[in-house]
Coordinates of C-alpha atoms in Angstrom, one line a residue:
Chain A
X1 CA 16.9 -30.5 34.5
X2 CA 20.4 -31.0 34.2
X3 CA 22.8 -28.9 36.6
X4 CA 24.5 -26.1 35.1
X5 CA 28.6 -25.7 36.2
X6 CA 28.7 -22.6 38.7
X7 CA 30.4 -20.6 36.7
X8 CA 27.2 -20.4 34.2
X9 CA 24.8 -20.6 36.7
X10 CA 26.1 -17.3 37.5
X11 CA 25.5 -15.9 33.8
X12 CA 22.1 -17.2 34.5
X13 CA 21.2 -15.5 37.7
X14 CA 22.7 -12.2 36.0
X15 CA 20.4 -13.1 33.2
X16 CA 17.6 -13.4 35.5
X17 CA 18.7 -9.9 36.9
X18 CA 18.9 -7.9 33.7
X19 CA 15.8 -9.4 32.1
X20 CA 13.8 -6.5 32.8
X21 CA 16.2 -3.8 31.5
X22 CA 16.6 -6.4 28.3
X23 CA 13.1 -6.4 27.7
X24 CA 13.0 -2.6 27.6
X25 CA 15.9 -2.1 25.3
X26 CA 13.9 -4.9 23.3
X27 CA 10.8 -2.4 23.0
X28 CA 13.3 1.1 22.4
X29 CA 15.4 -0.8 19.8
X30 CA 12.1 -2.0 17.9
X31 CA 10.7 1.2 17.6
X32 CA 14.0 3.1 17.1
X33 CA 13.9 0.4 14.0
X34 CA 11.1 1.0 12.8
X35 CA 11.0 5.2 12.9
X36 CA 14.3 4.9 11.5
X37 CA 12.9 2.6 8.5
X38 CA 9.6 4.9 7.7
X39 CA 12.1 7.7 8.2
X40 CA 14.3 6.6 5.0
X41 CA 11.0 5.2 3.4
X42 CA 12.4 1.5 3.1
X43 CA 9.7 -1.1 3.2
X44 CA 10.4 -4.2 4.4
X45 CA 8.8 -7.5 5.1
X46 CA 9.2 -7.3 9.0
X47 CA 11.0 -5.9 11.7
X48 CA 11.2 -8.8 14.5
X49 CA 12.8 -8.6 18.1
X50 CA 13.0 -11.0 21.1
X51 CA 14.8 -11.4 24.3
X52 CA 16.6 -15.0 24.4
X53 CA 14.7 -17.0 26.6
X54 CA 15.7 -18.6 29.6
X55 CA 16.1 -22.1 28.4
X56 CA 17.7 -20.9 25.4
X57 CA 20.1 -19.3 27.3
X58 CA 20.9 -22.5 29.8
X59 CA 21.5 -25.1 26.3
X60 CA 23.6 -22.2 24.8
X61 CA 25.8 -22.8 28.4
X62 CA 25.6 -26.1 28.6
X63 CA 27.4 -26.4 25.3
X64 CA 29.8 -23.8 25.8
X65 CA 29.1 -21.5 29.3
X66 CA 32.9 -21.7 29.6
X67 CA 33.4 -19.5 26.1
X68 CA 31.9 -16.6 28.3
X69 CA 33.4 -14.3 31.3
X70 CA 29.9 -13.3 31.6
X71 CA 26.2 -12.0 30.6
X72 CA 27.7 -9.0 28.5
X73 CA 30.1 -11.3 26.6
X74 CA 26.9 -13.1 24.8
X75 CA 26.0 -10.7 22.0
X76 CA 22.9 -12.6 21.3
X77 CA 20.3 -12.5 24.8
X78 CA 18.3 -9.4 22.6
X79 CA 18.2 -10.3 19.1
X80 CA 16.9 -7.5 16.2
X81 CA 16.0 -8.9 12.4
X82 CA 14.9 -6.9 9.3
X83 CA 13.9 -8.9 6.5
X84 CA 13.7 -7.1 3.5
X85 CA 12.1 -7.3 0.1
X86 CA 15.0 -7.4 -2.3
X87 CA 18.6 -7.8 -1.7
X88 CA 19.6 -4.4 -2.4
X89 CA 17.9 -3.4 0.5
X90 CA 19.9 -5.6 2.9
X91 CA 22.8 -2.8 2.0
X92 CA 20.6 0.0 2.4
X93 CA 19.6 -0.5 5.5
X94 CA 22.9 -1.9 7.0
X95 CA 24.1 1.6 6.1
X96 CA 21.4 3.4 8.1
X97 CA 21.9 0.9 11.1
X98 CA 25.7 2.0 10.7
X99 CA 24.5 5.8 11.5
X100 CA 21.9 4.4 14.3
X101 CA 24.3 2.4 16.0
X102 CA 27.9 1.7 17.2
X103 CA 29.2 -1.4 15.5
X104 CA 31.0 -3.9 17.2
X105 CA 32.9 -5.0 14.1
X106 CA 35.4 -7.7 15.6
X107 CA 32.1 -9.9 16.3
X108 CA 29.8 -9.0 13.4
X109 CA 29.5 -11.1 10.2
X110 CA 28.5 -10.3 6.5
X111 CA 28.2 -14.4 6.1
X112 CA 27.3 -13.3 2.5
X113 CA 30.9 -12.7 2.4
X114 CA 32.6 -15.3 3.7
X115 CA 31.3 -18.1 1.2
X116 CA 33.5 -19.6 -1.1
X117 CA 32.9 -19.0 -5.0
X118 CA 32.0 -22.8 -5.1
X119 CA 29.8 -22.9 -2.0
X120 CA 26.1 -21.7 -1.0
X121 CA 24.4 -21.6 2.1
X122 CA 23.0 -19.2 4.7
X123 CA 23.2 -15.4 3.6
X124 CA 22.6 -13.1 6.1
X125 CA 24.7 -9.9 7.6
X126 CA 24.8 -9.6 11.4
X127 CA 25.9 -7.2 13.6
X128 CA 26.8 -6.5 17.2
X129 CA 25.4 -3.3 17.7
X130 CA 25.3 -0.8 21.1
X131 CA 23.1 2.1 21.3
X132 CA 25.6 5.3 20.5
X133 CA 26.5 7.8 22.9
X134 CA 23.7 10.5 21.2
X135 CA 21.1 8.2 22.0
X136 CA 22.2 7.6 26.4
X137 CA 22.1 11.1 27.5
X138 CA 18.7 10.9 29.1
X139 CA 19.0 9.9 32.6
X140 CA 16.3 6.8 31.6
X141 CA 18.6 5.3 28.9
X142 CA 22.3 5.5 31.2
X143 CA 21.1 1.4 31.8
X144 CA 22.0 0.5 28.4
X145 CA 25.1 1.9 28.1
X146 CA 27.4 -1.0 26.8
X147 CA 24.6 -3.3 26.0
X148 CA 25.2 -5.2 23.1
X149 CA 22.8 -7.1 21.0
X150 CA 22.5 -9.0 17.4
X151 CA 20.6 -7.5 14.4
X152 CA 20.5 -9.2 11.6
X153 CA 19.6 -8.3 8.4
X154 CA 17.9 -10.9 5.4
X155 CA 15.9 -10.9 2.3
X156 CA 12.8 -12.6 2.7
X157 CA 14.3 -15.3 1.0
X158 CA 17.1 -16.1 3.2
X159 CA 14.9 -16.0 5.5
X160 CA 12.7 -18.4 4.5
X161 CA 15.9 -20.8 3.7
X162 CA 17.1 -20.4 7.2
X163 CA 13.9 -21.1 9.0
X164 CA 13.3 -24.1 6.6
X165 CA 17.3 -24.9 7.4
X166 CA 16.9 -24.6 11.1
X167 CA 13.5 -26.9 11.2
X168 CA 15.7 -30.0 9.7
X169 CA 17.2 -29.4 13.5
X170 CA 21.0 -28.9 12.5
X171 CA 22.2 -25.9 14.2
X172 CA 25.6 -26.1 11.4
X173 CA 26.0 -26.7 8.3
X174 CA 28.8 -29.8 9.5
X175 CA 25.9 -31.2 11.1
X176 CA 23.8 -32.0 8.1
X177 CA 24.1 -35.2 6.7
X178 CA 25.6 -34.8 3.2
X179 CA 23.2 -35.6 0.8
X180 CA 20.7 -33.4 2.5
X181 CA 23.2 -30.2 3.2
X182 CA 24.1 -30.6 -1.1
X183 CA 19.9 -30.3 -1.4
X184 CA 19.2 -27.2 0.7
X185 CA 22.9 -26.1 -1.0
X186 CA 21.2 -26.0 -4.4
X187 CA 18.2 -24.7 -3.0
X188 CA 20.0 -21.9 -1.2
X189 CA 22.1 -21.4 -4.8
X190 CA 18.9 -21.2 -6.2
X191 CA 17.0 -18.4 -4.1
X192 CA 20.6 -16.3 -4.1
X193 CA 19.4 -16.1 -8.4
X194 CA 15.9 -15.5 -7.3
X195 CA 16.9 -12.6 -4.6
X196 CA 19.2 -11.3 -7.8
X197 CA 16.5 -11.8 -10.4
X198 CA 14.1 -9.6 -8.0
X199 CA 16.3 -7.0 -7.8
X200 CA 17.0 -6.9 -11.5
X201 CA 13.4 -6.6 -12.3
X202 CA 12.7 -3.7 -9.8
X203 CA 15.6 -1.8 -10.8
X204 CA 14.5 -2.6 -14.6
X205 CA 11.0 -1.4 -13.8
X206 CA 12.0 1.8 -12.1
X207 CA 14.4 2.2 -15.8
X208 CA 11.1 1.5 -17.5
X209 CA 8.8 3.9 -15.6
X210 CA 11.5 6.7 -16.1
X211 CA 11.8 6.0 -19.8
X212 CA 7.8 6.0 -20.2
X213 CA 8.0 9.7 -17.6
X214 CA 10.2 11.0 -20.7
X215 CA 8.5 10.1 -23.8
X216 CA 5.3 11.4 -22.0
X217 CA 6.5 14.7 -21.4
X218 CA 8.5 14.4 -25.0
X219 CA 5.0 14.3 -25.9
X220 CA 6.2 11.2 -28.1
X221 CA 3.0 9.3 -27.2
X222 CA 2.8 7.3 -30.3
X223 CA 5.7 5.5 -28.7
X224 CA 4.2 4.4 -25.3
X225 CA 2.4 1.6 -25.3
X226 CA -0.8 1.5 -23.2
X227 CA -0.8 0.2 -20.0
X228 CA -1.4 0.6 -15.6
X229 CA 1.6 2.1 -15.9
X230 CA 1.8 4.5 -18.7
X231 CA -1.8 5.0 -18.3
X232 CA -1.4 6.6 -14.7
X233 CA 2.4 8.8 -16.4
X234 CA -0.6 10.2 -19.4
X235 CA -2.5 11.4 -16.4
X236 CA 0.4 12.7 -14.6
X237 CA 0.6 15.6 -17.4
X238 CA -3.2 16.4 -17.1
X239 CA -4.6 16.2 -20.5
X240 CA -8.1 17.1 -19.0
X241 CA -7.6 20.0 -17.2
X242 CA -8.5 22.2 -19.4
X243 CA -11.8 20.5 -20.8
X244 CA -12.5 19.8 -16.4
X245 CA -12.6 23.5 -15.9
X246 CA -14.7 24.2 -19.1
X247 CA -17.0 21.6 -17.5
X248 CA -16.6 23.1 -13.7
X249 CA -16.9 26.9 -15.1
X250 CA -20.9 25.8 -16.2
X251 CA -21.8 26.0 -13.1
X252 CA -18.9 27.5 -10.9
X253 CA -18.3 24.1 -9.8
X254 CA -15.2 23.0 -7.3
X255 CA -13.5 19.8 -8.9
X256 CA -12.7 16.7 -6.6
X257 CA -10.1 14.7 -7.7
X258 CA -10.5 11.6 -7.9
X259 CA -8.3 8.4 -9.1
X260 CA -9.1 7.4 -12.4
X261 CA -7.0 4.0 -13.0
X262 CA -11.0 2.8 -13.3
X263 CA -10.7 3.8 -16.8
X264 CA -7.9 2.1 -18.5
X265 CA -10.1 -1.2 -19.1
X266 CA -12.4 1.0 -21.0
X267 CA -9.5 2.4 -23.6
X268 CA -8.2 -0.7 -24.2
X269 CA -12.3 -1.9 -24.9
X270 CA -11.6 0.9 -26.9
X271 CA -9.0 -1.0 -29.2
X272 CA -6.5 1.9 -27.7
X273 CA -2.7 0.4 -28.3
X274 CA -1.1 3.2 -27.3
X275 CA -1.2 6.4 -25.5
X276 CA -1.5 8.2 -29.0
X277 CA -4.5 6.2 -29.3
X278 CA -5.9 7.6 -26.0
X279 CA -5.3 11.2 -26.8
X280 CA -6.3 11.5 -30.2
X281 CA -9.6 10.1 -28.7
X282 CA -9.5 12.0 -25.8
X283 CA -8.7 14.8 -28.2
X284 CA -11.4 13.8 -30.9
X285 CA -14.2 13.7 -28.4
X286 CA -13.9 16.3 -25.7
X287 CA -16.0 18.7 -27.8
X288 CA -19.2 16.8 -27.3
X289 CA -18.3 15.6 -24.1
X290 CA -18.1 19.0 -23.0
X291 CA -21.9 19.7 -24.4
X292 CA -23.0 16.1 -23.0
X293 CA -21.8 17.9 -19.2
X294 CA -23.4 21.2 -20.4
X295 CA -26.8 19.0 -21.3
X296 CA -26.9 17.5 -17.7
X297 CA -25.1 20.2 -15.5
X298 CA -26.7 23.2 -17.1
X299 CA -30.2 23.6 -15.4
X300 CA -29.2 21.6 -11.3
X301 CA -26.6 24.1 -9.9
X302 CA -24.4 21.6 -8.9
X303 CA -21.5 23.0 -7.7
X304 CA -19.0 20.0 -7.3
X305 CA -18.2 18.1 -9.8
X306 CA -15.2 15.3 -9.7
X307 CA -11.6 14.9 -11.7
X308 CA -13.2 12.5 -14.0
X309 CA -15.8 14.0 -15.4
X310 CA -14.7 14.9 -18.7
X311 CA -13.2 11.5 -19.0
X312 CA -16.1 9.5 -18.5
X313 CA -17.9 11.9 -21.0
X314 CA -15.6 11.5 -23.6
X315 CA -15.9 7.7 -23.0
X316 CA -20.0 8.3 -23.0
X317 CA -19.9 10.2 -26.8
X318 CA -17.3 7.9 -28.0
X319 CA -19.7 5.1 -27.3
X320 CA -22.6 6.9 -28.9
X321 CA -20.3 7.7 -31.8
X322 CA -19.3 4.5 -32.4
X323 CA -22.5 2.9 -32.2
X324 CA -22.5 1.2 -28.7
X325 CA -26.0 2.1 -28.1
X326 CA -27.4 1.2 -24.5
X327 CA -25.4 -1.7 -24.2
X328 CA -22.1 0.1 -24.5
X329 CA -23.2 2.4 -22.1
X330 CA -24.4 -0.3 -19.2
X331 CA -21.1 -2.1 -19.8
X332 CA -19.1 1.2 -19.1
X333 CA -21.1 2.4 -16.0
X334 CA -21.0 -1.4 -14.9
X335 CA -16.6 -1.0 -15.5
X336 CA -16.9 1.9 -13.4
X337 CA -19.2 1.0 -10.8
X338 CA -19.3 -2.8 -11.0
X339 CA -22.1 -5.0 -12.4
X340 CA -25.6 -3.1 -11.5
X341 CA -29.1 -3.5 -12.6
X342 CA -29.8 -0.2 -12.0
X343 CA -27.0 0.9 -14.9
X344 CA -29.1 -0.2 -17.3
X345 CA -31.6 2.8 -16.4
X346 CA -28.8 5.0 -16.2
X347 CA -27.5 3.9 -19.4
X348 CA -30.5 4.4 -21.0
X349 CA -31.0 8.3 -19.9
X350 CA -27.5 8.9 -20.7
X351 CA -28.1 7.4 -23.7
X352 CA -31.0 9.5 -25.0
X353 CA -28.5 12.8 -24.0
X354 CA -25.9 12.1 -25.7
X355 CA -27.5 10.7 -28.7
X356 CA -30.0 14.1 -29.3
X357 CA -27.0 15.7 -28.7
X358 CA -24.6 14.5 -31.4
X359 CA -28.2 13.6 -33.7
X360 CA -28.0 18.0 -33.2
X361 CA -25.2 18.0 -34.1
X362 CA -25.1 16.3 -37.1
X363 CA -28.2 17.9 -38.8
Chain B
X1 CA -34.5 15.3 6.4
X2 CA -34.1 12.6 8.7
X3 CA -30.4 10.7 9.3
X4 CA -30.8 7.3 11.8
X5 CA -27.6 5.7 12.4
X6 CA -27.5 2.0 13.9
X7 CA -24.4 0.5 15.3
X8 CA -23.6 -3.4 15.0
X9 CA -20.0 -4.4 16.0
X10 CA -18.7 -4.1 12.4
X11 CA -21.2 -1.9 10.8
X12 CA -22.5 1.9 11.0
X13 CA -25.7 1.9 9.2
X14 CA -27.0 5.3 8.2
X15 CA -30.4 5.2 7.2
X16 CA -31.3 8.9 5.1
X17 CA -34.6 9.9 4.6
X18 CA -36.5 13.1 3.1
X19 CA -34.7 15.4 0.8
X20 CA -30.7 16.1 1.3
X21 CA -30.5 19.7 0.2
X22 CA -28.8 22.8 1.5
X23 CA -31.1 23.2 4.1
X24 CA -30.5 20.0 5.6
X25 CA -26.7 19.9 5.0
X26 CA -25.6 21.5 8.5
X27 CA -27.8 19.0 10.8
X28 CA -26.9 16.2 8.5
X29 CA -23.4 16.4 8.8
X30 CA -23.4 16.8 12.6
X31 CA -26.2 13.7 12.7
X32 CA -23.5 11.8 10.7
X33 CA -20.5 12.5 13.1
X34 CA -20.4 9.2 14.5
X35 CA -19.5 7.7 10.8
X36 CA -16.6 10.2 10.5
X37 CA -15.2 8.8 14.0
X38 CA -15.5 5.3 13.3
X39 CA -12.4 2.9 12.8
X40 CA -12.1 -0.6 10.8
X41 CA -15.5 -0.6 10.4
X42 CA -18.0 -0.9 7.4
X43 CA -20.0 2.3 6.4
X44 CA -23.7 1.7 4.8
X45 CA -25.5 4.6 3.9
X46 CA -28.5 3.4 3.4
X47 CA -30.4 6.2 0.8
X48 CA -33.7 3.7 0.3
X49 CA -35.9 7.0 1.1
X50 CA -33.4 9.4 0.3
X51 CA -35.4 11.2 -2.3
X52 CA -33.0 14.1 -3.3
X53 CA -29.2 15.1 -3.1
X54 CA -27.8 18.2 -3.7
X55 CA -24.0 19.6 -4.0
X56 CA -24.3 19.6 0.0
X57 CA -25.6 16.1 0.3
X58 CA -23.0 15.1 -2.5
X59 CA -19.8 17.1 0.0
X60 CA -21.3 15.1 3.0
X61 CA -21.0 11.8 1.3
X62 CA -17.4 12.9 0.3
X63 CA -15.9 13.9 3.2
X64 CA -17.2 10.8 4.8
X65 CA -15.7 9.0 2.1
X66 CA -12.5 10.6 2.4
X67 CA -12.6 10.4 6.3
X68 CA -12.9 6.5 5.8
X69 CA -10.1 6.2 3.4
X70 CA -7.8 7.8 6.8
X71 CA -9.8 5.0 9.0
X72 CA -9.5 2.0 7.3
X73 CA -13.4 1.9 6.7
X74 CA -15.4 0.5 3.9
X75 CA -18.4 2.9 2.3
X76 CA -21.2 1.4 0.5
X77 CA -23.9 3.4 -0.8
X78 CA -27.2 1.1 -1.3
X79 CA -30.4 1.6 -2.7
X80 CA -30.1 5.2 -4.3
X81 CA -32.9 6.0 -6.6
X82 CA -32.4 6.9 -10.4
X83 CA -32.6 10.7 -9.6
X84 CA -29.5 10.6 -7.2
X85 CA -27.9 7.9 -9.0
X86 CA -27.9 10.2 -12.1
X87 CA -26.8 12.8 -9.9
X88 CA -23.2 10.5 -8.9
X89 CA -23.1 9.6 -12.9
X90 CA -23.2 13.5 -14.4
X91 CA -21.0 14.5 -11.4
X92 CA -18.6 11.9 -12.6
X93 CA -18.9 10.5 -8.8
X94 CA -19.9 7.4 -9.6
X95 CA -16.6 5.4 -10.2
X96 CA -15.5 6.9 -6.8
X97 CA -18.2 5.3 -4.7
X98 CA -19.4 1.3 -4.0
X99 CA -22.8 2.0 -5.2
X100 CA -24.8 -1.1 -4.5

C-alpha cells in the first residue's frame, strides 16, 4: 500500500482512535432519525448510516490529506441519508432535521440549488450537522460534543441516478466523458419531471379524496363515482349502522367490525356506477336483509355478530331478487372467501332462506 | 372438547376436536395460548373434528385472529364442516377469515 505523508497519517491514527465513539454516534444518530421520522409520520424509502471506512478515508488523503488540519475538519467519516418517496418530502424533512440538529451552514449544500437553469445532474441537499446542546447534557453523550457529520437527503430517484452515476466510476461530473455526462444529463432531466410528476399526482389525489369526503357528507352521492376510494369515504358515514344494530338487537349480539373493501367487486358485479347506485340498493334491500339475519340468527343465540353483516345480506337478497339463483350466490361467497367447493353448499342453504323468504313475501 | 397444538418451525397447527361451546370456551382459550404468543409464523386451525362452535368458540377464533394481525402471523381455518361454516357465513364472519 502506498505511504501516506505524515501529516495524514496522523488523521488516520486519530481516525483509528475515534472509531469507536464514531460508531456509537452512528447507532444514536440512526435511531434519533428514525423516532424523529415516525414522530412527524413521514414515510420514507430508507434511513441509511455508515462510518467511512478505513480505506476510504486513506484515498480521500491521498488525494487531498493536505485540505485538512485534522479528523474533525472531514465532515464526512459518519455519513446519514434519508431517501424519500416524493420530492416534497426532501423539504419536509430538511425542516425537522433543522430543529434536531445544529447546522453547519458554511459547509452544507442544497446542490438542487446550485444548477444552472440549462443544466441537470445530481439533486440532493446535504448538511453538516452536530448534535445540539439539548441533546449532550447526559454525562454519556459529552463525547460528541462538536462532532460533525453529513446527512443527506434524496428522493428515491436521485438516488437511484447517483448510485447508477457513481457505478460509471467518475467521482465528478468533469470527469465524465462528454457524450456519456450529456446521457445521464438527460436521464437526470428526466427523473427531476418524474420526481415532479409524483408529487403532482399525490398532492392531486389527496385534492381528489377531499372532494369525494365532501360530496359524501353533501350527501350528493349521485355525483361520486364508484370506486376503492369512494367506496371506503360511503363507509366512513356508516350507512349500515342502523340496519347492523337491528340485526345485533335479535339476539343482543356485540358487533365486530370488520373491513369491508371485500365488497366493492360485488357492487360493481352489481352494475353499481356510482355511490347513488350503492345506496339506493343498499337502501332498497335492507328490509329483507334484515328478515334473511332474523331467519338465521333468530333460533342459535349467537351473540356476536360482525360489521358486515347487513351488507353481505343485502348482497344475498339482491341476488335472489334479481334472479342469481345458486350460482349468484357461490360466486359472492367465493368474492368473499375466495374460490371454495364448499360455497356451493353454503350457497345453496342460503339460497333456500332467502328465497322462502322473499317467495313470503311476495304471496 | 379437545385442542392439540403441533409446532413446526413456521407453523402452529391447532387441531379442535369435540364441540366448541360455552363450556369449553375457558380451557380452550388457555390450551390455545401458545398461538396468541406466536410471531411471523403461520396459524392453522385445523376444525376437521370440530363438530360445533358457538359465540365463545367464534370470540376465540377472533381474538386469535386479531392477536395475529399485531404478530405478523397468517390464520387459516381448514376443513370446517357445513354447520360451522354456516355459522362464519350468517355471522357475516366469513370474509374476515382464510377459510380453506
Amino acid at each position: 500500500m502506498e505511504l501516506l505523508d505524515p501529516h495524514s497519517s496522523l488523521i488516520l491514527d486519530e481516525y483509528r482512535t475515534r472509531l469507536p465513539m464514531y460508531n456509537e454516534l452512528q447507532d444514536k444518530i440512526e435511531s434519533m432519525l428514525r423516532d424523529e421520522l415516525a414522530k412527524n409520520e413521514l414515510e420514507v424509502t430508507a434511513v441509511e448510516t455508515r462510518v467511512k471506512t478505513e480505506k476510504s478515508l486513506v484515498g480521500k488523503l491521498k488525494l487531498k490529506g493536505q485540505k485538512y488540519a485534522s479528523l474533525s475538519d472531514i465532515t464526512d467519516i459518519l455519513g446519514a441519508r434519508i431517501i424519500t418517496y416524493y420530492t416534497d418530502d426532501v423539504d419536509r424533512i430538511a425542516a425537522m432535521t433543522e430543529r434536531m440538529f445544529d447546522i453547519d451552514w458554511d459547509d452544507s449544500v442544497d446542490k438542487r440549488r446550485l444548477h444552472q437553469l440549462d443544466s441537470f445532474g445530481y439533486n440532493s441537499l446535504h448538511y453538516v450537522c452536530r448534535l445540539p446542546e439539548s441533546a449532550l447534557a447526559a454525562p454519556e453523550m459529552q463525547k460528541f460534543r462538536g462532532i460533525r457529520f453529513e446527512l443527506q437527503l434524496r428522493t428515491t430517484l436521485q438516488h437511484a441516478w447517483a448510485a447508477i452515476n457513481h457505478d460509471t466510476g467518475y467521482k465528478t461530473g468533469i470527469e465524465i466523458p462528454r457524450e456519456y455526462l450529456r446521457q445521464m444529463n438527460r436521464l437526470a432531466g428526466m427523473l427531476e419531471l418524474a420526481d415532479d410528476e409524483f408529487s403532482r399526482i399525490r398532492t392531486e389525489i389527496n385534492d381528489y379524496r377531499r372532494r369525494v369526503q365532501q360530496l359524501v357528507q353533501n350527501g350528493k352521492l349521485d355525483d361520486v363515482m364508484l370506486d376503492g376510494e369512494t367506496f371506503k369515504s360511503y363507509f366512513d358515514i356508516r350507512p349500515l349502522d342502523a340496519l347492523n344494530k337491528r340485526i345485533a338487537a335479535i339476539n343482543q349480539a356485540e358487533i365486530q367490525e370488520v373491513p369491508l373493501m371485500g365488497y366493492m367487486p360485488v357492487f360493481v358485479a352489481f352494475g353499481c356506477k356510482t355511490l347513488g347506485d350503492v345506496d339506493r340498493l343498499i337502501k332498497k334491500y335492507s328490509i329483507d336483509a334484515y328478515r334473511l339475519a332474523r331467519h338465521q340468527l333468530g333460533n342459535t343465540g349467537i351473540d356476536i355478530i360482525s360489521s358486515a353483516v347487513g351488507l353481505q345480506n343485502i348482497c344475498i337478497v339482491c341476488i335472489v331478487h334479481q334472479g342469481g339463483g345458486k350460482i349468484g350466490l357461490r360466486r359472492l361467497f367465493n368474492a368473499l372467501n375466495g374460490e371454495n367447493s364448499n360455497n356451493e353448499m353454503l350457497a345453496e342453504i342460503t339460497y333456500q332462506q332467502a328465497a322462502e323468504l322473499i317467495n313470503a313475501k311476495e304471496r | 372438547m379437545k385442542t392439540t397444538i403441533e409446532v413446526s418451525d413456521s407453523r402452529l397447527t391447532a387441531f379442535f376436536s369435540g364441540r366448541l361451546d360455552t363450556a369449553a370456551a375457558a380451557q380452550t382459550s388457555e390450551d390455545v395460548r401458545p398461538l396468541l404468543e406466536a410471531t411471523n409464523k403461520e396459524i392453522v386451525l385445523d376444525c376437521t373434528e370440530l363438530e360445533y362452535i358457538s359465540s365463545s368458540g367464534l370470540r376465540i377464533f377472533l381474538s386469535i385472529r386479531k392477536e395475529a394481525a399485531q404478530k405478523n402471523n397468517k390464520v387459516i381455518i381448514k376443513n370446517i364442516n357445513a354447520d360451522i361454516r354456516q355459522v362464519f357465513a350468517m355471522t357475516g364472519f366469513i370474509s374476515l377469515f382464510d377459510i380453506q
